Coordinates of N, CA and C in Angstrom, one line a residue:
M296 N 28.3 -41.1 16.0 CA 27.4 -41.4 15.0 C 26.0 -41.1 15.3
A297 N 25.7 -41.2 16.6 CA 24.4 -40.9 17.2 C 24.2 -39.3 17.0
A298 N 25.4 -38.6 17.5 CA 25.0 -37.3 17.5 C 24.9 -36.6 16.1
H299 N 25.7 -37.2 15.1 CA 25.4 -36.8 13.7 C 24.1 -37.1 13.3
R300 N 23.4 -38.1 13.6 CA 22.0 -38.2 13.2 C 21.1 -37.3 13.9
V301 N 21.4 -37.0 15.2 CA 20.6 -36.1 15.9 C 20.6 -34.6 15.2
I302 N 21.7 -34.3 14.7 CA 22.0 -33.0 14.0 C 21.2 -33.0 12.6
I303 N 21.3 -34.1 11.9 CA 20.6 -34.2 10.7 C 19.0 -34.1 10.9
M304 N 18.6 -34.9 11.8 CA 17.1 -34.7 12.2 C 16.7 -33.3 12.6
A305 N 17.6 -32.7 13.5 CA 17.4 -31.4 13.9 C 17.2 -30.4 12.7
S306 N 18.1 -30.6 11.6 CA 18.3 -29.8 10.6 C 16.9 -29.8 9.7
L307 N 16.5 -31.3 9.5 CA 15.3 -31.5 8.6 C 14.0 -31.0 9.4
L308 N 13.9 -31.0 10.6 CA 13.0 -30.4 11.4 C 12.7 -28.9 11.3
F309 N 13.9 -28.3 11.3 CA 14.0 -26.8 11.1 C 13.7 -26.5 9.7
C310 N 14.1 -27.2 8.6 CA 13.6 -26.9 7.2 C 12.2 -27.1 7.1
L311 N 11.6 -28.2 7.8 CA 10.3 -28.3 7.7 C 9.3 -27.4 8.3
A312 N 9.8 -26.8 9.5 CA 9.3 -25.6 10.1 C 9.3 -24.3 9.3
G313 N 10.4 -24.1 8.6 CA 10.6 -23.0 7.7 C 9.7 -23.0 6.5
T314 N 9.3 -24.2 6.0 CA 8.6 -24.5 4.9 C 7.2 -24.3 5.1
C315 N 6.7 -24.8 6.3 CA 5.3 -24.8 6.8 C 5.0 -23.2 7.3
Y316 N 5.9 -22.5 7.9 CA 5.6 -21.2 8.5 C 6.2 -20.0 7.9
G317 N 7.4 -20.1 7.3 CA 8.2 -19.1 6.8 C 8.2 -18.8 5.4
K318 N 8.3 -20.0 4.6 CA 8.4 -19.8 3.1 C 7.4 -20.2 2.5
V319 N 6.3 -19.3 2.4 CA 5.0 -19.5 1.6 C 5.3 -18.8 0.4
L320 N 5.1 -19.5 -0.7 CA 5.2 -18.9 -2.2 C 3.9 -18.5 -2.7
F321 N 4.1 -17.2 -3.4 CA 2.8 -16.6 -3.9 C 2.3 -17.6 -5.0
S322 N 3.3 -18.2 -5.8 CA 2.6 -19.0 -6.8 C 2.1 -20.3 -6.3
S323 N 2.1 -20.7 -5.2 CA 1.5 -21.9 -4.4 C 0.0 -21.5 -4.1
L324 N -0.3 -20.2 -4.0 CA -1.6 -20.0 -3.5 C -2.6 -19.9 -4.6
K325 N -4.0 -20.3 -4.1 CA -5.0 -20.3 -5.1 C -5.7 -19.0 -4.8
K326 N -6.1 -18.5 -6.2 CA -6.9 -17.3 -6.2 C -8.5 -17.6 -5.8
T327 N -8.7 -17.3 -4.5 CA -10.1 -17.9 -3.9 C -10.9 -16.7 -3.7
L328 N -10.4 -15.3 -3.6 CA -11.3 -14.4 -3.2 C -11.5 -13.3 -4.4
D329 N -12.6 -12.8 -4.6 CA -13.1 -11.8 -5.5 C -13.0 -10.4 -5.0
V330 N -12.1 -9.9 -5.6 CA -11.7 -8.3 -4.8 C -11.9 -7.1 -5.7
T331 N -12.5 -6.1 -5.4 CA -12.7 -4.9 -6.2 C -12.3 -3.6 -5.4
A332 N -12.0 -2.6 -6.2 CA -11.7 -1.4 -5.7 C -12.3 -0.4 -6.5
S333 N -12.8 0.8 -5.8 CA -13.7 1.9 -6.5 C -12.9 2.6 -7.6
P334 N -11.6 2.9 -7.6 CA -10.8 3.7 -8.7 C -11.0 2.9 -9.9
K335 N -11.2 3.6 -11.1 CA -11.3 3.1 -12.4 C -9.9 3.0 -12.9
H336 N -9.6 2.1 -14.0 CA -8.3 2.2 -14.5 C -7.9 3.4 -15.1
G337 N -6.7 3.8 -14.7 CA -6.0 5.0 -14.9 C -6.5 6.2 -14.2
Q338 N -7.3 6.0 -13.2 CA -7.9 7.2 -12.4 C -6.9 7.5 -11.3
V339 N -6.8 9.0 -11.2 CA -5.8 9.5 -10.3 C -6.6 10.0 -9.0
V340 N -6.3 9.5 -7.7 CA -6.7 9.8 -6.5 C -5.6 10.3 -5.7
E341 N -6.0 11.3 -4.7 CA -5.1 12.1 -3.9 C -4.9 11.6 -2.5
A342 N -3.8 11.3 -2.0 CA -3.4 11.0 -0.7 C -4.0 11.9 0.2
G343 N -4.6 11.5 1.4 CA -5.0 12.6 2.4 C -6.2 13.2 2.1
L344 N -6.7 13.1 0.9 CA -8.1 13.5 0.5 C -9.1 12.6 0.0
D345 N -8.7 11.6 -0.9 CA -9.8 10.6 -1.4 C -9.7 9.3 -0.5
A346 N -10.8 8.7 -0.9 CA -11.1 7.5 -0.1 C -11.2 6.4 -1.2
I347 N -10.8 5.2 -1.0 CA -11.2 4.1 -1.6 C -12.0 3.1 -1.2
T348 N -13.0 2.6 -1.9 CA -13.9 1.5 -1.3 C -13.5 0.2 -1.9
V349 N -13.3 -0.6 -1.0 CA -12.7 -2.0 -1.3 C -13.8 -3.0 -0.9
T350 N -14.0 -4.0 -1.8 CA -14.7 -5.1 -1.5 C -14.2 -6.6 -1.6
W351 N -14.4 -7.5 -0.8 CA -13.9 -8.9 -1.0 C -15.1 -9.9 -0.7
A352 N -14.9 -11.0 -1.4 CA -15.8 -12.0 -1.0 C -15.2 -13.5 -1.6
L353 N -15.6 -14.5 -0.9 CA -15.3 -15.8 -1.4 C -15.8 -16.2 -2.7
N354 N -15.0 -16.5 -3.8 CA -15.5 -17.0 -5.1 C -16.5 -18.0 -4.9
K355 N -17.7 -17.8 -5.4 CA -18.9 -18.7 -5.2 C -18.6 -19.9 -6.1
T356 N -17.9 -20.0 -7.0 CA -17.7 -21.2 -7.9 C -16.8 -22.2 -7.3
L357 N -16.2 -22.0 -5.9 CA -15.2 -22.8 -5.4 C -16.0 -23.9 -4.5
P358 N -15.5 -25.1 -4.4 CA -16.2 -26.1 -3.7 C -16.3 -25.8 -2.2
A359 N -17.4 -26.4 -1.4 CA -17.6 -26.1 -0.2 C -16.3 -26.6 0.7
G360 N -16.2 -26.0 1.7 CA -14.8 -26.1 2.7 C -13.5 -25.6 2.2
T361 N -13.4 -24.8 0.9 CA -12.3 -24.3 0.6 C -11.7 -23.2 1.5
D362 N -12.8 -22.5 2.3 CA -12.3 -21.6 3.4 C -12.2 -22.2 4.7
S363 N -12.1 -23.3 4.8 CA -12.3 -24.0 6.1 C -11.1 -23.5 7.0
S364 N -9.9 -23.2 6.5 CA -8.8 -22.5 7.3 C -8.7 -21.2 7.5
Y365 N -9.4 -20.5 6.9 CA -9.5 -19.0 6.9 C -10.0 -18.4 8.2
K366 N -9.0 -17.5 8.8 CA -9.4 -16.9 10.0 C -9.3 -15.5 9.8
T367 N -8.6 -14.8 9.0 CA -8.5 -13.4 8.8 C -8.3 -13.0 7.3
I368 N -8.9 -11.9 7.0 CA -8.5 -11.5 5.6 C -7.8 -10.0 5.7
K369 N -6.7 -9.9 5.0 CA -5.9 -8.6 5.1 C -5.8 -8.1 3.7
V370 N -6.3 -6.9 3.7 CA -6.3 -6.2 2.4 C -5.2 -5.1 2.4
K371 N -4.3 -5.2 1.2 CA -3.2 -4.4 1.1 C -3.2 -3.5 -0.3
L372 N -2.6 -2.5 -0.2 CA -2.3 -1.7 -1.4 C -1.0 -2.1 -1.9
C373 N -1.0 -2.4 -3.3 CA 0.2 -3.0 -3.9 C 0.8 -2.2 -5.0
Y374 N 2.0 -2.0 -5.2 CA 2.6 -1.5 -6.2 C 2.5 -2.1 -7.7
A375 N 2.2 -1.4 -8.8 CA 1.9 -2.0 -10.0 C 3.5 -2.1 -10.6
P376 N 3.7 -3.0 -11.5 CA 5.2 -3.1 -12.2 C 5.7 -1.8 -12.5
I377 N 4.9 -0.9 -13.2 CA 5.4 0.3 -13.6 C 6.0 1.1 -12.6
S378 N 5.6 1.1 -11.4 CA 6.2 1.6 -10.1 C 7.2 0.9 -9.4
Q379 N 7.5 -0.4 -9.8 CA 8.5 -1.1 -9.3 C 9.8 -1.0 -10.0
Q380 N 9.8 -0.5 -11.2 CA 11.1 -0.5 -12.0 C 12.1 0.4 -11.4
D381 N 13.4 -0.2 -11.4 CA 14.5 0.3 -10.8 C 14.4 0.8 -9.3
R382 N 13.6 0.1 -8.7 CA 13.2 0.2 -7.2 C 13.2 -1.0 -6.5
A383 N 14.4 -1.4 -6.0 CA 14.5 -2.6 -5.4 C 13.7 -2.7 -4.0
W384 N 13.6 -1.5 -3.3 CA 12.6 -1.8 -2.1 C 11.2 -2.0 -2.4
R385 N 10.8 -2.1 -3.5 CA 9.5 -2.5 -4.1 C 9.4 -3.7 -4.9
K386 N 10.5 -4.6 -4.9 CA 10.7 -5.7 -5.6 C 9.6 -6.9 -5.4
T387 N 9.2 -7.5 -6.3 CA 8.3 -8.5 -6.3 C 9.1 -9.8 -6.1
E388 N 8.9 -10.7 -5.0 CA 9.6 -12.0 -4.7 C 8.5 -13.0 -4.5
D389 N 8.6 -14.1 -5.1 CA 7.7 -15.3 -4.9 C 7.5 -15.6 -3.4
E390 N 8.6 -15.7 -3.0 CA 8.5 -15.9 -1.3 C 8.0 -14.9 -0.7
L391 N 6.8 -15.0 -0.1 CA 6.0 -13.8 0.5 C 6.7 -13.1 1.6
S392 N 7.6 -13.8 2.4 CA 8.2 -13.2 3.5 C 9.2 -12.2 2.9
R393 N 9.6 -12.2 1.8 CA 10.7 -11.3 1.1 C 10.0 -10.3 0.2
D394 N 8.7 -10.7 -0.3 CA 8.0 -9.9 -1.3 C 7.6 -8.5 -0.7
K395 N 8.0 -7.5 -1.7 CA 7.8 -6.1 -1.2 C 6.7 -5.4 -2.1
T396 N 6.0 -6.2 -2.7 CA 4.9 -5.6 -3.7 C 3.9 -4.9 -2.9
C397 N 3.3 -5.5 -1.8 CA 2.3 -5.0 -1.1 C 2.8 -4.5 0.3
Q398 N 3.0 -3.2 0.4 CA 3.6 -2.6 1.8 C 2.6 -1.9 2.5
H399 N 1.4 -1.6 2.0 CA 0.5 -0.6 2.8 C -0.7 -1.4 3.0
K400 N -0.8 -1.6 4.3 CA -2.1 -2.2 4.8 C -3.3 -1.3 4.6
I401 N -4.4 -1.8 4.2 CA -5.7 -1.2 4.1 C -6.6 -1.4 5.2
V402 N -6.7 -2.7 5.5 CA -7.6 -3.2 6.6 C -7.4 -4.7 6.9
A403 N -7.6 -5.3 8.1 CA -7.5 -6.7 8.3 C -8.7 -6.9 9.2
K404 N -9.6 -8.0 8.8 CA -10.7 -8.2 9.3 C -10.9 -9.7 9.6
P405 N -11.5 -10.1 10.7 CA -11.6 -11.5 11.2 C -12.5 -12.2 10.0
Y406 N -12.3 -13.5 9.7 CA -13.0 -14.2 8.6 C -14.2 -15.0 9.1
D407 N -15.4 -14.7 8.8 CA -16.6 -15.4 9.2 C -17.0 -16.5 8.0
A408 N -16.8 -17.7 8.2 CA -17.0 -18.5 7.1 C -18.5 -18.7 6.9
S409 N -19.5 -18.3 7.9 CA -20.9 -18.5 7.7 C -21.5 -17.3 6.9
N410 N -20.6 -16.2 6.8 CA -21.2 -14.9 6.1 C -20.4 -14.9 4.6
K411 N -21.2 -15.3 3.7 CA -20.8 -15.4 2.4 C -21.0 -14.2 1.5
T412 N -21.6 -13.2 2.2 CA -21.9 -11.7 1.6 C -20.7 -11.0 1.2
V413 N -20.7 -9.9 0.3 CA -19.5 -9.2 -0.1 C -19.2 -8.2 1.1
H414 N -17.9 -8.2 1.6 CA -17.5 -7.4 2.6 C -17.0 -6.0 1.8
T415 N -17.4 -4.8 2.6 CA -17.1 -3.6 2.1 C -16.2 -2.7 3.1
F416 N -15.2 -2.1 2.8 CA -14.4 -1.2 3.6 C -14.0 0.0 2.9
E417 N -14.2 1.1 3.5 CA -13.9 2.6 2.7 C -12.7 2.9 3.6
W418 N -11.6 3.1 2.8 CA -10.3 3.6 3.4 C -9.9 4.8 2.9
L419 N -9.6 5.9 3.8 CA -9.1 7.2 3.5 C -7.7 7.0 3.1
I420 N -7.1 7.3 1.9 CA -5.7 7.0 1.6 C -4.9 8.0 2.5
E421 N -4.0 7.1 3.2 CA -3.1 7.7 4.3 C -2.2 8.8 3.5
R422 N -1.8 9.9 4.3 CA -1.2 11.0 3.9 C 0.3 10.6 3.4
D423 N 0.8 9.6 4.1 CA 2.4 9.2 3.7 C 2.5 8.2 2.7
V424 N 1.4 7.9 1.9 CA 1.4 6.8 0.9 C 2.3 7.5 -0.3
P425 N 3.2 7.0 -0.8 CA 4.0 7.3 -1.9 C 3.3 7.5 -3.0
E426 N 3.7 8.5 -4.0 CA 3.1 8.7 -5.3 C 3.4 7.5 -6.2
A427 N 2.5 6.9 -6.7 CA 2.8 5.5 -7.6 C 1.5 5.1 -8.1
T428 N 1.7 3.9 -9.0 CA 0.6 3.4 -9.7 C 0.5 1.9 -8.8
Y429 N -1.0 1.7 -8.5 CA -1.2 0.7 -7.6 C -2.3 -0.3 -7.9
F430 N -2.5 -1.4 -7.3 CA -3.8 -2.3 -7.4 C -3.8 -2.8 -5.9
V431 N -5.0 -3.4 -5.6 CA -5.3 -3.9 -4.4 C -5.2 -5.4 -4.2
R432 N -4.8 -5.9 -3.2 CA -4.7 -7.4 -3.1 C -5.2 -7.8 -1.7
A433 N -6.1 -8.9 -1.6 CA -6.5 -9.3 -0.2 C -5.8 -10.8 0.0
Y434 N -5.3 -11.0 1.1 CA -4.9 -12.3 1.6 C -5.8 -13.0 2.5
A435 N -6.1 -14.3 2.4 CA -6.7 -15.0 3.4 C -5.6 -15.7 4.3
L436 N -5.7 -15.5 5.6 CA -4.6 -16.0 6.5 C -5.3 -17.1 7.4
D437 N -4.5 -18.1 7.8 CA -4.9 -19.2 8.7 C -4.7 -18.7 10.0
S438 N -5.0 -19.7 11.1 CA -4.7 -19.2 12.5 C -3.3 -18.9 12.9
N439 N -2.4 -19.2 11.9 CA -1.0 -18.9 12.2 C -0.5 -17.9 11.5
D440 N -1.4 -17.1 10.9 CA -1.2 -15.9 10.1 C -0.4 -16.1 8.9
V441 N -0.6 -17.4 8.4 CA 0.1 -17.8 7.2 C -0.8 -17.6 6.1
Q442 N -0.3 -17.2 4.9 CA -1.3 -16.8 3.7 C -1.6 -18.1 3.0
V443 N -3.0 -18.4 2.9 CA -3.6 -19.8 2.4 C -4.4 -19.5 1.1
G444 N -4.5 -18.2 0.7 CA -5.4 -17.8 -0.4 C -5.2 -16.3 -0.6
Y445 N -5.8 -15.9 -1.8 CA -5.8 -14.6 -2.1 C -6.8 -14.1 -3.3
G446 N -6.8 -13.0 -3.4 CA -7.5 -12.3 -4.6 C -7.0 -10.9 -4.9
Q447 N -7.3 -10.4 -6.2 CA -6.7 -9.1 -6.5 C -7.6 -8.4 -7.4
T448 N -7.3 -7.0 -7.6 CA -8.3 -6.3 -8.5 C -7.6 -6.2 -9.9
S449 N -6.3 -6.7 -9.9 CA -5.8 -6.8 -11.4 C -5.6 -8.3 -11.8
D450 N -5.1 -8.3 -13.1 CA -5.0 -9.6 -13.7 C -3.7 -10.2 -13.2
A451 N -3.3 -11.3 -13.7 CA -2.1 -12.0 -13.2 C -0.7 -11.3 -13.3
K452 N -0.8 -10.6 -14.5 CA 0.4 -9.8 -15.1 C 0.4 -8.4 -14.4
K453 N -0.6 -8.0 -13.6 CA -0.8 -6.7 -13.0 C -0.7 -5.6 -14.0
T454 N -1.8 -5.6 -15.0 CA -1.6 -4.6 -16.0 C -2.9 -3.9 -16.1
S455 N -4.1 -4.7 -15.6 CA -5.4 -4.0 -15.6 C -5.9 -3.5 -14.3
N456 N -7.0 -2.5 -14.4 CA -7.5 -2.2 -13.1 C -6.5 -1.2 -12.3
L457 N -5.6 -0.6 -12.9 CA -4.4 0.1 -12.0 C -4.9 1.5 -11.9
F458 N -4.5 2.0 -10.7 CA -4.8 3.7 -10.7 C -3.6 4.2 -9.8
K459 N -3.7 5.6 -10.0 CA -2.4 6.3 -9.6 C -2.8 7.1 -8.2
I460 N -2.0 7.0 -7.3 CA -2.1 7.8 -6.0 C -1.1 9.0 -6.3
Q461 N -1.7 10.1 -6.0 CA -1.0 11.3 -6.1 C -0.7 11.9 -4.8
A462 N 0.7 11.9 -4.4 CA 1.1 12.2 -3.0 C 0.9 13.7 -2.8
I463 N 0.9 13.9 -1.5 CA 0.7 15.4 -1.0 C 2.2 16.1 -1.3
T464 N 1.9 17.2 -1.9 CA 3.2 18.0 -2.2 C 3.6 19.0 -1.0
G465 N 2.6 19.1 0.0 CA 3.0 19.9 1.2 C 2.8 21.4 0.8
R466 N 2.3 21.8 -0.3 CA 2.0 23.1 -0.5 C 0.5 23.3 -0.9
H467 N 0.1 24.5 -0.4 CA -1.4 24.7 -0.7 C -1.5 26.2 -1.2
L468 N -2.6 26.4 -2.0 CA -2.8 27.7 -2.6 C -2.8 29.0 -1.6
S469 N -3.5 28.6 -0.6 CA -3.6 29.6 0.5 C -2.2 30.0 1.1
L470 N -1.5 29.1 1.4 CA -0.1 29.2 1.9 C 0.8 30.0 1.0
D471 N 0.7 29.7 -0.4 CA 1.4 30.4 -1.5 C 1.1 31.8 -1.6
T472 N -0.3 32.1 -1.4 CA -0.9 33.5 -1.5 C -0.3 34.1 -0.3
C473 N -0.4 33.6 0.9 CA 0.2 34.4 2.1 C 1.6 34.7 1.9
S474 N 2.4 33.6 1.5 CA 3.8 33.9 1.4 C 4.2 34.9 0.5
A475 N 3.2 35.1 -0.8 CA 3.6 36.0 -1.7 C 3.3 37.5 -1.2
C476 N 2.1 37.6 -0.4 CA 1.8 38.8 0.2 C 2.9 39.3 1.3
L477 N 3.3 38.4 2.0 CA 4.3 38.7 3.0 C 5.5 39.3 2.2
S478 N 6.0 38.4 1.2 CA 7.2 38.9 0.5 C 7.1 40.2 -0.2
A479 N 5.7 40.6 -0.6 CA 5.6 42.0 -1.3 C 5.7 43.0 -0.1
F480 N 5.0 42.6 0.9 CA 5.0 43.6 2.2 C 6.3 43.9 2.6
S481 N 7.3 42.8 2.6 CA 8.5 43.0 3.1 C 9.3 44.0 2.2
V482 N 9.1 43.8 0.9 CA 9.7 44.7 -0.1 C 9.3 46.1 -0.1
V483 N 8.0 46.3 0.1 CA 7.4 47.7 0.3 C 7.9 48.3 1.6
S484 N 7.9 47.5 2.8 CA 8.5 48.1 4.0 C 9.9 48.6 3.9
L485 N 10.7 47.8 3.2 CA 12.1 48.0 3.1 C 12.4 49.3 2.2
I486 N 11.6 49.5 1.1 CA 11.6 50.6 0.2 C 11.3 51.9 1.0
F487 N 10.1 51.7 1.8 CA 9.6 52.8 2.7 C 10.6 53.3 3.6
F488 N 11.3 52.4 4.5 CA 12.2 52.7 5.4 C 13.4 53.4 4.7
F489 N 13.8 52.8 3.7 CA 15.1 53.5 3.0 C 14.7 54.8 2.6
Y490 N 13.4 55.0 2.1 CA 12.9 56.6 1.7 C 13.0 57.4 3.0
I491 N 12.6 56.8 4.0 CA 12.6 57.7 5.4 C 13.9 58.1 5.8
E492 N 14.7 57.0 5.8 CA 16.2 57.4 6.2 C 17.0 58.4 5.2
K493 N 16.5 58.3 4.0 CA 17.3 59.1 3.0 C 16.7 60.6 3.3
R494 N 15.5 60.7 3.6 CA 14.9 62.0 3.9 C 15.5 62.7 5.2
K495 N 15.7 61.8 6.2 CA 16.4 62.4 7.4 C 17.8 62.8 7.2
K496 N 18.3 62.2 6.3 CA 20.0 62.7 6.2 C 19.9 64.0 5.2
H497 N 18.8 64.3 4.6 CA 18.7 65.7 3.9 C 17.9 66.7 4.8

């Protein structure tokens, strides 16, 4: 009987630990950060070429002490619903440890509770970012790196302030021009040598 009680208590403690540190639900977080991103709604920017300016700040209407547990701000690039359709690897889950909405890190900065100004970061879009429609979200993390607050550039349904990132195709005009010139040169050379060989035979 004693052993059975120990097992039950251990299971309860394990579940409690999982609830505290592993199973944070997005729906349980308060929107405490004001976040903006430079692209306008519907704008197309290019990976590897364009930069995005992101800003974040604590919402000034919140009561004092709201940010008392904040230690880090992590800003991420997130897929809009239109770019999640039929893509399970981008699926939104309420449990943040399983959520695949925001896979691309923009920046992580220590949080200074005494500095209430707007923070700004310019991010050059990385070359390997997939082509899709996005928005930006910032999470406030505590000392255990657990999400305790958030803010995002879009609305709750993630339909406003969306922008598209165009992926690098791997082809450039100069390369295409060189390729065309080499192909033409090869054809001309082949015709020339064929003509020379034909004259030798005669």
